[in-house]
Structures are given as C-alpha cells and as structure tokens.
CSV table of C-alpha atoms and ligand atoms in Angstrom, one decimal:
chain,number,residue,atom,x,y,z
I,1,UNK,CA,22.3,-43.7,-118.8
I,2,UNK,CA,25.4,-42.1,-120.5
I,3,UNK,CA,26.3,-41.8,-123.7
I,4,UNK,CA,30.4,-41.9,-125.0
I,5,UNK,CA,31.7,-39.1,-126.6
I,6,UNK,CA,34.5,-39.3,-129.2
I,7,UNK,CA,36.5,-36.0,-129.9
I,8,UNK,CA,38.7,-37.6,-133.0
I,9,UNK,CA,38.1,-39.4,-136.3
I,10,UNK,CA,40.0,-41.8,-135.6
I,11,UNK,CA,38.0,-42.9,-132.3
I,12,UNK,CA,35.0,-42.8,-134.1
I,13,UNK,CA,36.2,-44.7,-137.2
I,14,UNK,CA,37.6,-47.4,-134.2
I,15,UNK,CA,33.9,-47.5,-132.9
I,16,UNK,CA,32.1,-48.2,-136.3
I,17,UNK,CA,35.0,-50.4,-137.4
I,18,UNK,CA,34.0,-52.5,-134.3
I,19,UNK,CA,30.8,-52.9,-134.4
I,20,UNK,CA,30.4,-53.8,-138.4
I,21,UNK,CA,32.9,-56.4,-137.5
I,22,UNK,CA,30.6,-57.6,-135.0
I,23,UNK,CA,28.0,-57.6,-137.5
I,24,UNK,CA,26.2,-54.8,-136.4
I,25,UNK,CA,25.1,-52.3,-138.4
I,26,UNK,CA,25.9,-48.8,-138.2
I,27,UNK,CA,23.1,-45.7,-138.2
I,28,UNK,CA,24.1,-41.9,-138.2
I,29,UNK,CA,23.1,-38.8,-137.9
I,30,UNK,CA,24.7,-35.4,-138.1
I,31,UNK,CA,23.6,-32.5,-136.5
I,32,UNK,CA,24.9,-29.0,-135.3
I,33,UNK,CA,23.6,-29.5,-132.1
I,34,UNK,CA,21.5,-27.4,-129.6
I,35,UNK,CA,19.2,-30.6,-130.2
I,36,UNK,CA,15.6,-30.4,-130.3
I,37,UNK,CA,12.8,-33.2,-130.5
I,38,UNK,CA,13.2,-33.2,-134.8
I,39,UNK,CA,16.9,-34.6,-134.2
I,40,UNK,CA,15.9,-36.7,-131.5
I,41,UNK,CA,13.1,-38.4,-133.9
I,42,UNK,CA,15.9,-38.8,-136.2
I,43,UNK,CA,17.9,-40.8,-134.0
I,44,UNK,CA,15.0,-43.2,-133.2
I,45,UNK,CA,14.7,-43.8,-136.4
I,46,UNK,CA,18.3,-44.7,-137.2
I,47,UNK,CA,17.9,-47.0,-133.8
I,48,UNK,CA,14.6,-48.3,-135.8
I,49,UNK,CA,16.7,-48.8,-138.6
I,50,UNK,CA,19.5,-50.5,-137.1
I,51,UNK,CA,18.0,-52.6,-134.3
I,52,UNK,CA,18.8,-53.3,-130.4
I,53,UNK,CA,22.0,-54.7,-131.6
I,54,UNK,CA,23.1,-52.2,-133.8
I,55,UNK,CA,25.5,-48.8,-133.2
I,56,UNK,CA,23.7,-45.3,-133.4
I,57,UNK,CA,26.2,-42.7,-134.0
I,58,UNK,CA,25.2,-39.1,-133.7
I,59,UNK,CA,27.5,-36.1,-134.5
I,60,UNK,CA,27.4,-32.6,-133.0
I,61,UNK,CA,29.8,-30.3,-135.3
I,62,UNK,CA,28.9,-26.6,-135.8
I,63,UNK,CA,30.2,-26.7,-139.5
I,64,UNK,CA,31.8,-23.6,-140.3
I,65,UNK,CA,32.3,-24.5,-144.2
I,66,UNK,CA,28.6,-23.9,-144.8
I,67,UNK,CA,28.2,-20.4,-143.0
I,68,UNK,CA,29.1,-17.6,-145.1
I,69,UNK,CA,30.7,-14.7,-143.2
I,70,UNK,CA,27.6,-12.7,-142.9
I,71,UNK,CA,25.9,-15.4,-141.1
I,72,UNK,CA,25.2,-16.8,-137.6
I,73,UNK,CA,28.5,-19.0,-137.3
I,74,UNK,CA,29.7,-17.4,-134.2
I,75,UNK,CA,25.7,-17.0,-132.4
I,76,UNK,CA,25.0,-20.2,-133.3
I,77,UNK,CA,23.6,-21.8,-130.0
I,78,UNK,CA,26.2,-24.5,-128.5
I,79,UNK,CA,24.5,-26.6,-125.9
I,80,UNK,CA,26.9,-29.7,-125.2
I,81,UNK,CA,25.7,-30.4,-122.1
I,82,UNK,CA,22.2,-30.8,-122.5
I,83,UNK,CA,22.8,-32.4,-126.3
I,84,UNK,CA,24.4,-35.3,-124.3
I,85,UNK,CA,21.9,-35.8,-122.1
I,86,UNK,CA,19.4,-35.7,-124.5
I,87,UNK,CA,21.2,-38.3,-126.8
I,88,UNK,CA,21.7,-40.5,-123.8
I,89,UNK,CA,18.0,-40.5,-123.3
I,90,UNK,CA,17.0,-41.3,-126.6
I,91,UNK,CA,19.5,-44.3,-126.4
I,92,UNK,CA,22.5,-43.0,-128.7
I,93,UNK,CA,25.4,-45.0,-128.6
I,94,UNK,CA,28.0,-42.7,-129.3
I,95,UNK,CA,28.1,-38.3,-129.7
I,96,UNK,CA,30.7,-37.3,-132.3
I,97,UNK,CA,32.0,-34.3,-131.1
I,98,UNK,CA,35.0,-33.1,-133.4
I,99,UNK,CA,37.0,-30.0,-133.0
I,100,UNK,CA,37.2,-27.6,-136.3
I,101,UNK,CA,40.8,-28.3,-136.7
I,102,UNK,CA,39.7,-32.3,-136.9
I,103,UNK,CA,37.2,-32.0,-139.5
I,104,UNK,CA,39.5,-29.5,-141.7
I,105,UNK,CA,43.1,-30.5,-140.5
I,106,UNK,CA,45.3,-27.5,-141.8
I,107,UNK,CA,45.8,-27.6,-145.3
I,108,UNK,CA,43.3,-29.3,-147.1
I,109,UNK,CA,42.2,-29.0,-150.1
I,110,UNK,CA,39.3,-31.1,-151.2
I,111,UNK,CA,35.8,-29.6,-151.4
I,112,UNK,CA,32.5,-31.7,-152.3
I,113,UNK,CA,30.5,-29.4,-155.0
I,114,UNK,CA,26.9,-30.9,-155.6
I,115,UNK,CA,25.5,-29.0,-158.8
I,116,UNK,CA,22.0,-29.2,-160.3
I,117,UNK,CA,20.1,-29.7,-157.1
I,118,UNK,CA,22.4,-27.3,-155.1
I,119,UNK,CA,22.0,-24.0,-157.5
I,120,UNK,CA,18.1,-22.9,-156.8
I,121,UNK,CA,16.2,-21.5,-153.7
I,122,UNK,CA,18.6,-21.7,-151.0
I,123,UNK,CA,21.6,-22.1,-153.5
I,124,UNK,CA,20.4,-18.6,-154.5
I,125,UNK,CA,20.4,-16.8,-151.2
I,126,UNK,CA,23.4,-18.6,-150.0
I,127,UNK,CA,25.8,-19.8,-152.6
I,128,UNK,CA,28.3,-21.4,-150.7
I,129,UNK,CA,26.2,-23.4,-148.2
I,130,UNK,CA,25.6,-26.5,-149.8
I,131,UNK,CA,29.4,-27.1,-150.7
I,132,UNK,CA,30.2,-26.9,-147.3
I,133,UNK,CA,27.3,-29.4,-146.4
I,134,UNK,CA,28.2,-31.8,-149.0
I,135,UNK,CA,31.8,-31.4,-147.9
I,136,UNK,CA,31.4,-31.9,-144.1
I,137,UNK,CA,28.6,-34.9,-144.8
I,138,UNK,CA,30.9,-36.6,-147.3
I,139,UNK,CA,34.1,-36.7,-144.8
I,140,UNK,CA,31.6,-37.2,-141.9
I,141,UNK,CA,30.6,-40.6,-143.9
I,142,UNK,CA,34.3,-41.4,-144.3
I,143,UNK,CA,35.2,-41.3,-140.9
I,144,UNK,CA,32.0,-43.2,-139.6
I,145,UNK,CA,30.9,-45.5,-142.9
I,146,UNK,CA,27.3,-45.6,-141.8
I,147,UNK,CA,25.2,-48.5,-143.4
I,148,UNK,CA,22.2,-45.9,-142.7
I,149,UNK,CA,22.3,-42.0,-142.5
I,150,UNK,CA,18.9,-40.2,-141.4
I,151,UNK,CA,18.3,-36.6,-142.5
I,152,UNK,CA,15.5,-34.7,-141.8
I,153,UNK,CA,12.8,-33.2,-144.6
I,154,UNK,CA,13.0,-29.9,-142.7
I,155,UNK,CA,16.0,-29.0,-144.8
I,156,UNK,CA,14.6,-30.7,-147.8
I,157,UNK,CA,16.9,-29.3,-150.3
I,158,UNK,CA,19.8,-30.6,-148.0
I,159,UNK,CA,18.4,-33.8,-147.9
I,160,UNK,CA,18.1,-33.9,-151.7
I,161,UNK,CA,21.8,-32.7,-152.3
I,162,UNK,CA,23.2,-35.4,-149.8
I,163,UNK,CA,20.7,-37.9,-151.8
I,164,UNK,CA,22.5,-36.9,-154.8
I,165,UNK,CA,25.8,-36.4,-153.7
I,166,UNK,CA,26.0,-40.5,-152.0
I,167,UNK,CA,24.6,-41.5,-155.5
I,168,UNK,CA,27.0,-39.7,-157.4
I,169,UNK,CA,29.8,-40.6,-155.7
I,170,UNK,CA,29.1,-44.3,-154.9
I,171,UNK,CA,28.8,-43.7,-151.4
I,172,UNK,CA,27.7,-47.3,-149.7
I,173,UNK,CA,25.1,-45.5,-147.3
I,174,UNK,CA,21.0,-45.7,-147.4
I,175,UNK,CA,19.7,-42.2,-147.3
I,176,UNK,CA,16.5,-42.0,-145.2
I,177,UNK,CA,14.7,-38.3,-145.3
I,178,UNK,CA,12.3,-38.0,-142.2
I,179,UNK,CA,9.4,-36.2,-141.9
I,180,UNK,CA,9.4,-32.8,-140.4
I,181,UNK,CA,8.8,-32.5,-136.4
I,182,UNK,CA,6.5,-29.6,-135.7
I,183,UNK,CA,5.5,-27.4,-132.9
I,184,UNK,CA,2.0,-27.5,-132.0
I,185,UNK,CA,1.1,-24.9,-133.9
I,186,UNK,CA,2.9,-26.5,-136.7
I,187,UNK,CA,5.9,-24.3,-136.4
I,188,UNK,CA,9.1,-26.9,-137.3
I,189,UNK,CA,11.3,-26.9,-134.6
I,190,UNK,CA,14.6,-25.6,-135.2
I,191,UNK,CA,17.8,-24.1,-133.6
I,192,UNK,CA,16.8,-20.8,-134.8
I,193,UNK,CA,13.4,-20.6,-133.2
I,194,UNK,CA,15.2,-19.5,-130.2
I,195,UNK,CA,15.7,-16.5,-131.1
I,196,UNK,CA,12.1,-15.5,-132.2
I,197,UNK,CA,10.9,-12.8,-129.6
I,198,UNK,CA,7.3,-13.7,-128.5
I,199,UNK,CA,5.8,-11.8,-131.2
I,200,UNK,CA,7.9,-12.9,-133.8
I,201,UNK,CA,7.0,-16.1,-132.7
I,202,UNK,CA,3.5,-15.2,-133.5
I,203,UNK,CA,4.4,-14.0,-137.0
I,204,UNK,CA,6.4,-16.8,-137.8
I,205,UNK,CA,3.3,-19.3,-137.2
I,206,UNK,CA,2.2,-18.2,-140.6
I,207,UNK,CA,5.0,-20.3,-142.3
I,208,UNK,CA,3.1,-23.6,-141.7
I,209,UNK,CA,-0.2,-21.7,-142.6
I,210,UNK,CA,0.7,-21.0,-145.7
I,211,UNK,CA,2.2,-24.2,-146.5
I,212,UNK,CA,-1.5,-25.9,-145.0
I,213,UNK,CA,-3.3,-23.1,-147.4
I,214,UNK,CA,-1.1,-24.6,-150.5
I,215,UNK,CA,-1.7,-28.1,-149.3
I,216,UNK,CA,-5.5,-27.3,-149.2
I,217,UNK,CA,-5.5,-25.8,-153.0
I,218,UNK,CA,-3.7,-29.2,-153.9
I,219,UNK,CA,-6.4,-31.3,-152.4
I,220,UNK,CA,-8.7,-29.3,-153.9
I,221,UNK,CA,-7.3,-30.1,-157.1
I,222,UNK,CA,-5.3,-27.0,-157.9
I,223,UNK,CA,-2.6,-27.8,-160.4
I,224,UNK,CA,-1.4,-24.4,-161.4
I,225,UNK,CA,2.3,-23.7,-159.8
I,226,UNK,CA,1.7,-19.7,-160.0
I,227,UNK,CA,-1.8,-20.3,-157.8
I,228,UNK,CA,-0.5,-22.6,-155.2
I,229,UNK,CA,2.7,-20.0,-154.9
I,230,UNK,CA,0.1,-17.4,-154.8
I,231,UNK,CA,-2.0,-19.0,-152.3
I,232,UNK,CA,0.8,-19.5,-150.0
I,233,UNK,CA,2.6,-16.2,-150.6
I,234,UNK,CA,-0.6,-14.3,-149.6
I,235,UNK,CA,-0.6,-15.9,-146.2
I,236,UNK,CA,2.9,-15.3,-145.6
I,237,UNK,CA,3.0,-11.7,-146.7
I,238,UNK,CA,2.3,-9.0,-144.4
I,239,UNK,CA,3.0,-11.5,-141.4
I,240,UNK,CA,6.6,-11.9,-142.4
I,241,UNK,CA,9.3,-9.7,-143.1
I,242,UNK,CA,10.7,-10.5,-145.9
I,243,UNK,CA,10.2,-13.9,-148.3
I,244,UNK,CA,13.3,-15.0,-149.7
I,245,UNK,CA,11.3,-17.4,-152.0
I,246,UNK,CA,8.0,-19.4,-152.1
I,247,UNK,CA,8.5,-22.0,-154.6
I,248,UNK,CA,6.7,-24.8,-156.2
I,249,UNK,CA,9.4,-27.6,-157.4
I,250,UNK,CA,10.2,-30.7,-158.5
I,251,UNK,CA,10.2,-33.2,-155.1
I,252,UNK,CA,13.7,-35.0,-156.5
I,253,UNK,CA,15.4,-32.1,-157.8
I,254,UNK,CA,13.9,-29.0,-157.0
I,255,UNK,CA,13.7,-27.8,-160.5
I,256,UNK,CA,11.1,-25.8,-161.9
I,257,UNK,CA,8.1,-26.9,-163.5
I,258,UNK,CA,5.7,-26.0,-165.8
I,259,UNK,CA,2.8,-24.2,-165.6
I,260,UNK,CA,1.1,-27.0,-164.2
I,261,UNK,CA,1.9,-29.6,-161.8
I,262,UNK,CA,2.1,-32.7,-164.4
I,263,UNK,CA,0.0,-35.8,-163.4
I,264,UNK,CA,2.1,-38.1,-161.4
I,265,UNK,CA,5.1,-35.6,-161.1
I,266,UNK,CA,5.3,-34.9,-157.2
I,267,UNK,CA,6.1,-31.2,-156.3
I,268,UNK,CA,7.1,-29.5,-153.3
I,269,UNK,CA,6.5,-26.3,-152.2
I,270,UNK,CA,9.4,-24.7,-150.4
I,271,UNK,CA,9.4,-21.7,-148.1
I,272,UNK,CA,12.6,-19.1,-147.0
I,273,UNK,CA,11.0,-16.2,-144.9
I,274,UNK,CA,12.5,-13.8,-142.4
I,275,UNK,CA,11.0,-12.8,-139.4
I,276,UNK,CA,12.9,-10.0,-137.6
I,277,UNK,CA,16.7,-11.2,-137.9
I,278,UNK,CA,16.0,-15.0,-138.5
I,279,UNK,CA,15.7,-16.5,-141.2
I,280,UNK,CA,13.3,-19.7,-141.4
I,281,UNK,CA,12.8,-22.4,-143.9
I,282,UNK,CA,10.2,-25.2,-144.5
I,283,UNK,CA,8.6,-27.1,-146.9
I,284,UNK,CA,5.6,-29.8,-148.0
I,285,UNK,CA,5.2,-32.2,-150.3
I,286,UNK,CA,1.9,-31.8,-152.4
I,287,UNK,CA,-0.4,-34.4,-151.8
I,288,UNK,CA,1.7,-36.3,-148.9
I,289,UNK,CA,2.9,-34.4,-146.5
I,290,UNK,CA,0.6,-33.2,-143.5
I,291,UNK,CA,1.8,-29.6,-141.6
X,301,AMP,P1,21.0,-29.1,-137.6
X,301,AMP,O1,21.5,-29.4,-136.4
X,301,AMP,O2,20.1,-27.9,-138.1
X,301,AMP,O3,22.2,-29.0,-138.7
X,301,AMP,O4,19.9,-30.3,-138.4
X,301,AMP,C1,20.3,-31.5,-138.3
X,301,AMP,C2,19.8,-32.6,-139.0
X,301,AMP,O5,18.1,-32.7,-138.0
X,301,AMP,C3,19.1,-32.2,-140.3
X,301,AMP,O6,18.8,-33.5,-141.1
X,301,AMP,C4,17.9,-31.4,-140.4
X,301,AMP,O7,17.3,-31.6,-141.6
X,301,AMP,C5,17.0,-32.4,-139.1
X,301,AMP,N1,16.2,-31.3,-138.5
X,301,AMP,C6,16.2,-30.2,-137.9
X,301,AMP,N2,15.0,-29.7,-137.7
X,301,AMP,C7,14.4,-30.7,-137.9
X,301,AMP,C8,13.0,-31.4,-137.9
X,301,AMP,N3,12.2,-29.9,-137.2
X,301,AMP,N4,12.5,-32.1,-138.1
X,301,AMP,C9,13.0,-33.3,-138.8
X,301,AMP,N5,14.4,-32.9,-138.6
X,301,AMP,C10,14.9,-32.1,-138.5
C-alpha cells in the first residue's frame, strides 16, 4: 500500500474537490508529522466518520508561525518516510506535505487571532502560539474544505481554540475532539517524548499520575478547585523540574471557575510541566476521562 503525497494547495484542493463532486465526504487530520499511535487514531477516526468511500487527508507541516523564536522549531523531529508508511498502513488516502513557502507565500498579511479561549494557560506561556495554530489551520481548512476534521484532546486548549474559530468564522466543518492515546503507564503519546532520557521518562510518568490523583478526588466528591489543583500539584512537584501550571478550568472555554466547581459544569484539569529540557502538557476532563 502507498499513500498519495501532495505538495501544493492547488493539488490538495483539486483532490478534495474531486472527492466532494462524486458525493464523498472529506475527513482531515492536521499534524506536524513524527507520527505516533495518537495521530493514527485520529486518522482512523476520520475514516470512521467519512466511510470507506470518503477521502481521508492528513497534513504534515511543521508550522513555523506557532513556534516562538526561543522554541524548538529547528529540532522538531522530521520523519517523513516513516510517516508516509504509517499513513499508508492506516488507510490514509492523501498526505499533504507542503513547503513553508506554499503555506506562507511571500508577502502574506493575514493572521487569525482567537481571543478569550487562547489567552490563559498555554496562551500565557506561549503568547504567539495559538495565533500561529489558528492561522495555519484556517489556511488548511480553506485548502482542503473538509467535512470533518479530527483533533486530539491531548492538546485540549488547541481543540477548544479551533472549535471556537470554526464557529466564529462560520467555517463549514465539523470539529471532532479525539481522546488522548497513552503509553502503558499513562504518559500521553507525544512527538516530544523521544527527547526524554530514561530517567526523565520515568519522572514524566508523574504527569498522568497527577491527573489520576485529581480524577480520584473528583470521583470521591471533591469539588474545590484549589483542593483538586493541590492534589495534582503535590504529585507533580518533586518529580518534574518545573510546573508551568496545574489548573482546573471550564472545559468549554478554559475560563476560571468559582471556588467550587458548580453542579453540572464540565471542568478540565490542565497541566504543563518541564522534565529536563522537554515541556509536556496533558489534561483530563473531570468525571469523564480515564487516564
Ligand atoms: P501535532 O503533530 O503534535 O501537532 O499533533 C497533531 C494532532 O494530533 C493534534 O490534533 C494533536 O492533539 C493530536 N495528538 C497528538 N498527540 C496525541 C495523543 N497522544 N492522542 C491523541 N491525539 C494526539
């Protein structure tokens, strides 16, 4: 099996137009490559949603605008051949792998900024990040015109930002948030895990352990935001090198909650921590997710 690789927006658009013209649905999974089982789960979900006659397209593009100058753009893992083999195995029809100039033609002037949901948590630590994400995803959506697009809830705030952008810009696509795929000990799969030394890898397992601790407390009836954050924070601190945040927030828009999570309000515990030189994020929707 092999997968068709497209390098230009025009080629992707033509392929998706042709699928829609024959009545097929188009499912789309944006990624930055270095594919693992988490990405593949999204592609399989896209297939399930568009059916056997639908077109499943995955993009592989390390988007420079979502990296700050101090971040790891140049060392971001690039494994295109292995990625294409994995896509073929997963039944992906088309991989869109454009060069930077193709996505950002010289002289482009438009960026997409989603306020509100982009501001807290990751937005505080990576102030330009979500503008880069929203911009590239809007461009990709306009290139592919997907009926359904699948995102991982591993990047929970990103999933909420994209959902909000699609609503505000009236982009006709259904955004699906797929559950996080984890290693056997609970660590969320991530392209960045490969940078962890054996010792760091063991310490990183405290991140899912912290989520589990808060989920247990929630299930036992704990509703105090501060207590839930403390339960998770206590597991994290001492294990990881720095905790950027450990925060219980509204699960729709990541806004702050009252002292006690109100009855019926969905809440997410979001965590960002540094282990060695690697920054990891994870989350769990309280009362819903299992880690
Ligand atoms: P990335 O290549 O890191 O930009 O991720 C591409 C997509 O895969 C995003 O929607 C991520 O949220 C999703 N993703 C990454 N890791 C996982 C995971 N462990 N489980 C589920 N989805 C994931």
